[in-house]
Amino acid sequence: MTKKIAVLPGDGIGPEIVAEAIKVLEVLNAEVNLGLEFEHGLIGGAAYDVHGSPFPQQTLDLAKQSDAVLLGAVGGYKWESLDISVRPEKGLLGIRSELELFANLRPAILYPQLADASSLKPEIVSGLDIMIVRELTGGIYFGQPRGIRVLENGERQGFNTLIYKESEISRIAHTAFQTAQKRQGRLCSVDKANVLECTELWREVVTEVGKQYPDVALSHMYVDNAAMQLVRAPKQFDVIVTTNMFGDILSDCAAMLTGSIGMLPSASLNTEGKGMYEPIHGSAPDIAGKGIANPLATILSAAMMLRYTFNEGAAADRIEQAVNDALDANVRTADIYSDGMKKVSTAQMGDAVVSALIKGA
Ligand code: IPM
Ligand code: MG
């Protein structure tokens, strides 16, 4: 059976890193007959330049007709002065929302080879393996009303709405509990229930859902404390579940524990398991086109795609092992480079993963 993948490279370093992930997938595809088919589309600034919209109808149609989406990154200086309604980021939020990709899984794993690249002491991060489950289609990112209005005295006022229905909280809670069941069985729900009513409800609903998962140890933490604990003693966490915005912030923080934001993949799933896979980092316009970006987060996102949407766990394991082997071979892109290592380009890093994959076969 063919498996159709919509490939949306996006902007900045997006096309460079996505090309490396496809290179890796093509090797597996040919070798073990995975039946993967790729079709490219436009999103973000690249789509705006051609169609006047960061998320054109063609791209939505392509994503809907595909079994999975592989995305690079969106955004860049060029589009920063556009109206917010057509900025590249709107394309990303649009596809998440249209496909109802409410569950965003962001694993933060420290590869032992990179313990020195972390800004924290090796003993604090060694063995780190956290899964952040971020709610992705609700909360303040999508809440209405929103905007910038002019008050009677002529002063402008910006406003957004943090809003969650019980059903939105319980479905992400179920995903998080089930994720914890497959791991160490510990779930920490992060909120700001001491100040925000919306997350007071969040805490109540998560606690209620937790009664159906007696095998998972549930704890709650305020987001400010969670940010502190992530850099103080990150290994206390197994699975974290949180709102859209808190998840955005905490996942960048968790990323740095692993040495580089260039290492973190993500999966965004809907209720049917259809998914979009993307690195958690942005489009890095400052290094775009230089061939120095780290493609590993995107390659690892491709592995998540094989595991979560296509149930090809063995193939996913092979990609993850090949990444590990490439790091063992001491090749490093600039973001994870340290003395004594071999500094390589984006494409050379992709090649190193491919050759590890072939060797490991
Ligand atoms: C992320 C990014 C996006 C977000 C931006 C680019 C809209 O930071 O995926 O974490 O805020 O969700
Ligand atoms: Mg982010």
mmCIF file with all atom_site columns, N, CA and C in Angstrom, residues 307-345:
data_model
loop_
_atom_site.group_PDB
_atom_site.id
_atom_site.type_symbol
_atom_site.label_atom_id
_atom_site.label_alt_id
_atom_site.label_comp_id
_atom_site.label_asym_id
_atom_site.label_entity_id
_atom_site.label_seq_id
_atom_site.pdbx_PDB_ins_code
_atom_site.Cartn_x
_atom_site.Cartn_y
_atom_site.Cartn_z
_atom_site.occupancy
_atom_site.B_iso_or_equiv
_atom_site.pdbx_formal_charge
_atom_site.auth_seq_id
_atom_site.auth_comp_id
_atom_site.auth_asym_id
_atom_site.auth_atom_id
_atom_site.pdbx_PDB_model_num
ATOM 1   N N  . ARG A 1 307 ? 6.888  5.810  12.879 1.00 0.00 ? 307 ARG A N  1
ATOM 2   C CA . ARG A 1 307 ? 6.391  5.127  14.072 1.00 0.00 ? 307 ARG A CA 1
ATOM 3   C C  . ARG A 1 307 ? 4.915  5.422  14.322 1.00 0.00 ? 307 ARG A C  1
ATOM 4   N N  . TYR A 1 308 ? 4.538  6.715  14.336 1.00 0.00 ? 308 TYR A N  1
ATOM 5   C CA . TYR A 1 308 ? 3.195  7.080  14.789 1.00 0.00 ? 308 TYR A CA 1
ATOM 6   C C  . TYR A 1 308 ? 2.127  6.985  13.704 1.00 0.00 ? 308 TYR A C  1
ATOM 7   N N  . THR A 1 309 ? 2.427  7.410  12.483 1.00 0.00 ? 309 THR A N  1
ATOM 8   C CA . THR A 1 309 ? 1.375  7.352  11.459 1.00 0.00 ? 309 THR A CA 1
ATOM 9   C C  . THR A 1 309 ? 1.401  6.036  10.696 1.00 0.00 ? 309 THR A C  1
ATOM 10  N N  . PHE A 1 310 ? 2.597  5.512  10.427 1.00 0.00 ? 310 PHE A N  1
ATOM 11  C CA . PHE A 1 310 ? 2.673  4.335  9.560  1.00 0.00 ? 310 PHE A CA 1
ATOM 12  C C  . PHE A 1 310 ? 2.942  3.028  10.296 1.00 0.00 ? 310 PHE A C  1
ATOM 13  N N  . ASN A 1 311 ? 3.040  3.088  11.619 1.00 0.00 ? 311 ASN A N  1
ATOM 14  C CA . ASN A 1 311 ? 3.248  1.868  12.387 1.00 0.00 ? 311 ASN A CA 1
ATOM 15  C C  . ASN A 1 311 ? 4.464  1.063  11.946 1.00 0.00 ? 311 ASN A C  1
ATOM 16  N N  . GLU A 1 312 ? 5.478  1.757  11.483 1.00 0.00 ? 312 GLU A N  1
ATOM 17  C CA . GLU A 1 312 ? 6.711  1.106  11.029 1.00 0.00 ? 312 GLU A CA 1
ATOM 18  C C  . GLU A 1 312 ? 7.782  1.325  12.096 1.00 0.00 ? 312 GLU A C  1
ATOM 19  N N  . GLY A 1 313 ? 7.529  0.755  13.263 1.00 0.00 ? 313 GLY A N  1
ATOM 20  C CA . GLY A 1 313 ? 8.423  0.959  14.399 1.00 0.00 ? 313 GLY A CA 1
ATOM 21  C C  . GLY A 1 313 ? 9.858  0.527  14.128 1.00 0.00 ? 313 GLY A C  1
ATOM 22  N N  . ALA A 1 314 ? 10.012 -0.588 13.406 1.00 0.00 ? 314 ALA A N  1
ATOM 23  C CA . ALA A 1 314 ? 11.370 -1.093 13.163 1.00 0.00 ? 314 ALA A CA 1
ATOM 24  C C  . ALA A 1 314 ? 12.152 -0.114 12.283 1.00 0.00 ? 314 ALA A C  1
ATOM 25  N N  . ALA A 1 315 ? 11.473 0.432  11.278 1.00 0.00 ? 315 ALA A N  1
ATOM 26  C CA . ALA A 1 315 ? 12.139 1.400  10.391 1.00 0.00 ? 315 ALA A CA 1
ATOM 27  C C  . ALA A 1 315 ? 12.486 2.671  11.174 1.00 0.00 ? 315 ALA A C  1
ATOM 28  N N  . ALA A 1 316 ? 11.580 3.067  12.056 1.00 0.00 ? 316 ALA A N  1
ATOM 29  C CA . ALA A 1 316 ? 11.843 4.260  12.881 1.00 0.00 ? 316 ALA A CA 1
ATOM 30  C C  . ALA A 1 316 ? 13.058 4.020  13.778 1.00 0.00 ? 316 ALA A C  1
ATOM 31  N N  . ASP A 1 317 ? 13.105 2.833  14.391 1.00 0.00 ? 317 ASP A N  1
ATOM 32  C CA . ASP A 1 317 ? 14.256 2.489  15.239 1.00 0.00 ? 317 ASP A CA 1
ATOM 33  C C  . ASP A 1 317 ? 15.558 2.586  14.445 1.00 0.00 ? 317 ASP A C  1
ATOM 34  N N  . ARG A 1 318 ? 15.495 2.143  13.196 1.00 0.00 ? 318 ARG A N  1
ATOM 35  C CA . ARG A 1 318 ? 16.725 2.159  12.391 1.00 0.00 ? 318 ARG A CA 1
ATOM 36  C C  . ARG A 1 318 ? 17.214 3.583  12.138 1.00 0.00 ? 318 ARG A C  1
ATOM 37  N N  . ILE A 1 319 ? 16.290 4.503  11.881 1.00 0.00 ? 319 ILE A N  1
ATOM 38  C CA . ILE A 1 319 ? 16.708 5.898  11.671 1.00 0.00 ? 319 ILE A CA 1
ATOM 39  C C  . ILE A 1 319 ? 17.323 6.447  12.963 1.00 0.00 ? 319 ILE A C  1
ATOM 40  N N  . GLU A 1 320 ? 16.662 6.179  14.077 1.00 0.00 ? 320 GLU A N  1
ATOM 41  C CA . GLU A 1 320 ? 17.169 6.707  15.355 1.00 0.00 ? 320 GLU A CA 1
ATOM 42  C C  . GLU A 1 320 ? 18.546 6.116  15.669 1.00 0.00 ? 320 GLU A C  1
ATOM 43  N N  . GLN A 1 321 ? 18.704 4.838  15.374 1.00 0.00 ? 321 GLN A N  1
ATOM 44  C CA . GLN A 1 321 ? 20.009 4.201  15.592 1.00 0.00 ? 321 GLN A CA 1
ATOM 45  C C  . GLN A 1 321 ? 21.062 4.819  14.668 1.00 0.00 ? 321 GLN A C  1
ATOM 46  N N  . ALA A 1 322 ? 20.665 5.114  13.431 1.00 0.00 ? 322 ALA A N  1
ATOM 47  C CA . ALA A 1 322 ? 21.620 5.695  12.471 1.00 0.00 ? 322 ALA A CA 1
ATOM 48  C C  . ALA A 1 322 ? 22.051 7.095  12.915 1.00 0.00 ? 322 ALA A C  1
ATOM 49  N N  . VAL A 1 323 ? 21.133 7.848  13.506 1.00 0.00 ? 323 VAL A N  1
ATOM 50  C CA . VAL A 1 323 ? 21.499 9.171  14.036 1.00 0.00 ? 323 VAL A CA 1
ATOM 51  C C  . VAL A 1 323 ? 22.524 8.996  15.155 1.00 0.00 ? 323 VAL A C  1
ATOM 52  N N  . ASN A 1 324 ? 22.235 8.041  16.010 1.00 0.00 ? 324 ASN A N  1
ATOM 53  C CA . ASN A 1 324 ? 23.157 7.736  17.107 1.00 0.00 ? 324 ASN A CA 1
ATOM 54  C C  . ASN A 1 324 ? 24.550 7.342  16.568 1.00 0.00 ? 324 ASN A C  1
ATOM 55  N N  . ASP A 1 325 ? 24.544 6.497  15.539 1.00 0.00 ? 325 ASP A N  1
ATOM 56  C CA . ASP A 1 325 ? 25.812 6.040  14.956 1.00 0.00 ? 325 ASP A CA 1
ATOM 57  C C  . ASP A 1 325 ? 26.562 7.194  14.280 1.00 0.00 ? 325 ASP A C  1
ATOM 58  N N  . ALA A 1 326 ? 25.810 8.093  13.650 1.00 0.00 ? 326 ALA A N  1
ATOM 59  C CA . ALA A 1 326 ? 26.453 9.253  13.005 1.00 0.00 ? 326 ALA A CA 1
ATOM 60  C C  . ALA A 1 326 ? 27.128 10.111 14.075 1.00 0.00 ? 326 ALA A C  1
ATOM 61  N N  . LEU A 1 327 ? 26.477 10.263 15.212 1.00 0.00 ? 327 LEU A N  1
ATOM 62  C CA . LEU A 1 327 ? 27.095 11.039 16.300 1.00 0.00 ? 327 LEU A CA 1
ATOM 63  C C  . LEU A 1 327 ? 28.320 10.305 16.850 1.00 0.00 ? 327 LEU A C  1
ATOM 64  N N  . ASP A 1 328 ? 28.221 8.982  16.897 1.00 0.00 ? 328 ASP A N  1
ATOM 65  C CA . ASP A 1 328 ? 29.373 8.178  17.329 1.00 0.00 ? 328 ASP A CA 1
ATOM 66  C C  . ASP A 1 328 ? 30.563 8.359  16.386 1.00 0.00 ? 328 ASP A C  1
ATOM 67  N N  . ALA A 1 329 ? 30.250 8.629  15.119 1.00 0.00 ? 329 ALA A N  1
ATOM 68  C CA . ALA A 1 329 ? 31.318 8.832  14.127 1.00 0.00 ? 329 ALA A CA 1
ATOM 69  C C  . ALA A 1 329 ? 31.912 10.235 14.247 1.00 0.00 ? 329 ALA A C  1
ATOM 70  N N  . ASN A 1 330 ? 31.454 10.977 15.275 1.00 0.00 ? 330 ASN A N  1
ATOM 71  C CA . ASN A 1 330 ? 32.017 12.295 15.615 1.00 0.00 ? 330 ASN A CA 1
ATOM 72  C C  . ASN A 1 330 ? 31.772 13.399 14.599 1.00 0.00 ? 330 ASN A C  1
ATOM 73  N N  . VAL A 1 331 ? 30.798 13.219 13.722 1.00 0.00 ? 331 VAL A N  1
ATOM 74  C CA . VAL A 1 331 ? 30.456 14.331 12.833 1.00 0.00 ? 331 VAL A CA 1
ATOM 75  C C  . VAL A 1 331 ? 29.466 15.230 13.572 1.00 0.00 ? 331 VAL A C  1
ATOM 76  N N  . ARG A 1 332 ? 29.654 16.557 13.401 1.00 0.00 ? 332 ARG A N  1
ATOM 77  C CA . ARG A 1 332 ? 28.807 17.521 14.113 1.00 0.00 ? 332 ARG A CA 1
ATOM 78  C C  . ARG A 1 332 ? 28.547 18.730 13.219 1.00 0.00 ? 332 ARG A C  1
ATOM 79  N N  . THR A 1 333 ? 27.283 19.162 13.174 1.00 0.00 ? 333 THR A N  1
ATOM 80  C CA . THR A 1 333 ? 27.016 20.465 12.567 1.00 0.00 ? 333 THR A CA 1
ATOM 81  C C  . THR A 1 333 ? 27.450 21.531 13.579 1.00 0.00 ? 333 THR A C  1
ATOM 82  N N  . ALA A 1 334 ? 27.483 22.791 13.124 1.00 0.00 ? 334 ALA A N  1
ATOM 83  C CA . ALA A 1 334 ? 28.065 23.860 13.951 1.00 0.00 ? 334 ALA A CA 1
ATOM 84  C C  . ALA A 1 334 ? 27.394 23.995 15.317 1.00 0.00 ? 334 ALA A C  1
ATOM 85  N N  . ASP A 1 335 ? 26.088 23.797 15.372 1.00 0.00 ? 335 ASP A N  1
ATOM 86  C CA . ASP A 1 335 ? 25.349 24.004 16.629 1.00 0.00 ? 335 ASP A CA 1
ATOM 87  C C  . ASP A 1 335 ? 25.720 23.006 17.717 1.00 0.00 ? 335 ASP A C  1
ATOM 88  N N  . ILE A 1 336 ? 26.227 21.834 17.334 1.00 0.00 ? 336 ILE A N  1
ATOM 89  C CA . ILE A 1 336 ? 26.584 20.824 18.348 1.00 0.00 ? 336 ILE A CA 1
ATOM 90  C C  . ILE A 1 336 ? 28.086 20.508 18.314 1.00 0.00 ? 336 ILE A C  1
ATOM 91  N N  . TYR A 1 337 ? 28.821 21.378 17.618 1.00 0.00 ? 337 TYR A N  1
ATOM 92  C CA . TYR A 1 337 ? 30.267 21.150 17.477 1.00 0.00 ? 337 TYR A CA 1
ATOM 93  C C  . TYR A 1 337 ? 31.004 21.376 18.800 1.00 0.00 ? 337 TYR A C  1
ATOM 94  N N  . SER A 1 338 ? 31.963 20.518 19.084 1.00 0.00 ? 338 SER A N  1
ATOM 95  C CA . SER A 1 338 ? 32.892 20.799 20.185 1.00 0.00 ? 338 SER A CA 1
ATOM 96  C C  . SER A 1 338 ? 34.286 20.329 19.759 1.00 0.00 ? 338 SER A C  1
ATOM 97  N N  . ASP A 1 339 ? 35.295 20.750 20.503 1.00 0.00 ? 339 ASP A N  1
ATOM 98  C CA . ASP A 1 339 ? 36.686 20.448 20.129 1.00 0.00 ? 339 ASP A CA 1
ATOM 99  C C  . ASP A 1 339 ? 36.912 18.966 19.852 1.00 0.00 ? 339 ASP A C  1
ATOM 100 N N  . GLY A 1 340 ? 37.682 18.691 18.820 1.00 0.00 ? 340 GLY A N  1
ATOM 101 C CA . GLY A 1 340 ? 38.030 17.311 18.520 1.00 0.00 ? 340 GLY A CA 1
ATOM 102 C C  . GLY A 1 340 ? 37.039 16.627 17.589 1.00 0.00 ? 340 GLY A C  1
ATOM 103 N N  . MET A 1 341 ? 35.908 17.281 17.346 1.00 0.00 ? 341 MET A N  1
ATOM 104 C CA . MET A 1 341 ? 34.895 16.694 16.463 1.00 0.00 ? 341 MET A CA 1
ATOM 105 C C  . MET A 1 341 ? 35.127 17.164 15.032 1.00 0.00 ? 341 MET A C  1
ATOM 106 N N  . LYS A 1 342 ? 34.427 16.516 14.095 1.00 0.00 ? 342 LYS A N  1
ATOM 107 C CA . LYS A 1 342 ? 34.552 16.914 12.701 1.00 0.00 ? 342 LYS A CA 1
ATOM 108 C C  . LYS A 1 342 ? 33.356 17.770 12.324 1.00 0.00 ? 342 LYS A C  1
ATOM 109 N N  . LYS A 1 343 ? 33.635 19.036 11.979 1.00 0.00 ? 343 LYS A N  1
ATOM 110 C CA . LYS A 1 343 ? 32.517 19.934 11.645 1.00 0.00 ? 343 LYS A CA 1
ATOM 111 C C  . LYS A 1 343 ? 32.026 19.646 10.231 1.00 0.00 ? 343 LYS A C  1
ATOM 112 N N  . VAL A 1 344 ? 30.729 19.395 10.095 1.00 0.00 ? 344 VAL A N  1
ATOM 113 C CA . VAL A 1 344 ? 30.180 19.056 8.778  1.00 0.00 ? 344 VAL A CA 1
ATOM 114 C C  . VAL A 1 344 ? 29.013 19.967 8.397  1.00 0.00 ? 344 VAL A C  1
ATOM 115 N N  . SER A 1 345 ? 28.687 19.921 7.110  1.00 0.00 ? 345 SER A N  1
ATOM 116 C CA . SER A 1 345 ? 27.564 20.714 6.588  1.00 0.00 ? 345 SER A CA 1
ATOM 117 C C  . SER A 1 345 ? 26.258 19.952 6.797  1.00 0.00 ? 345 SER A C  1
#
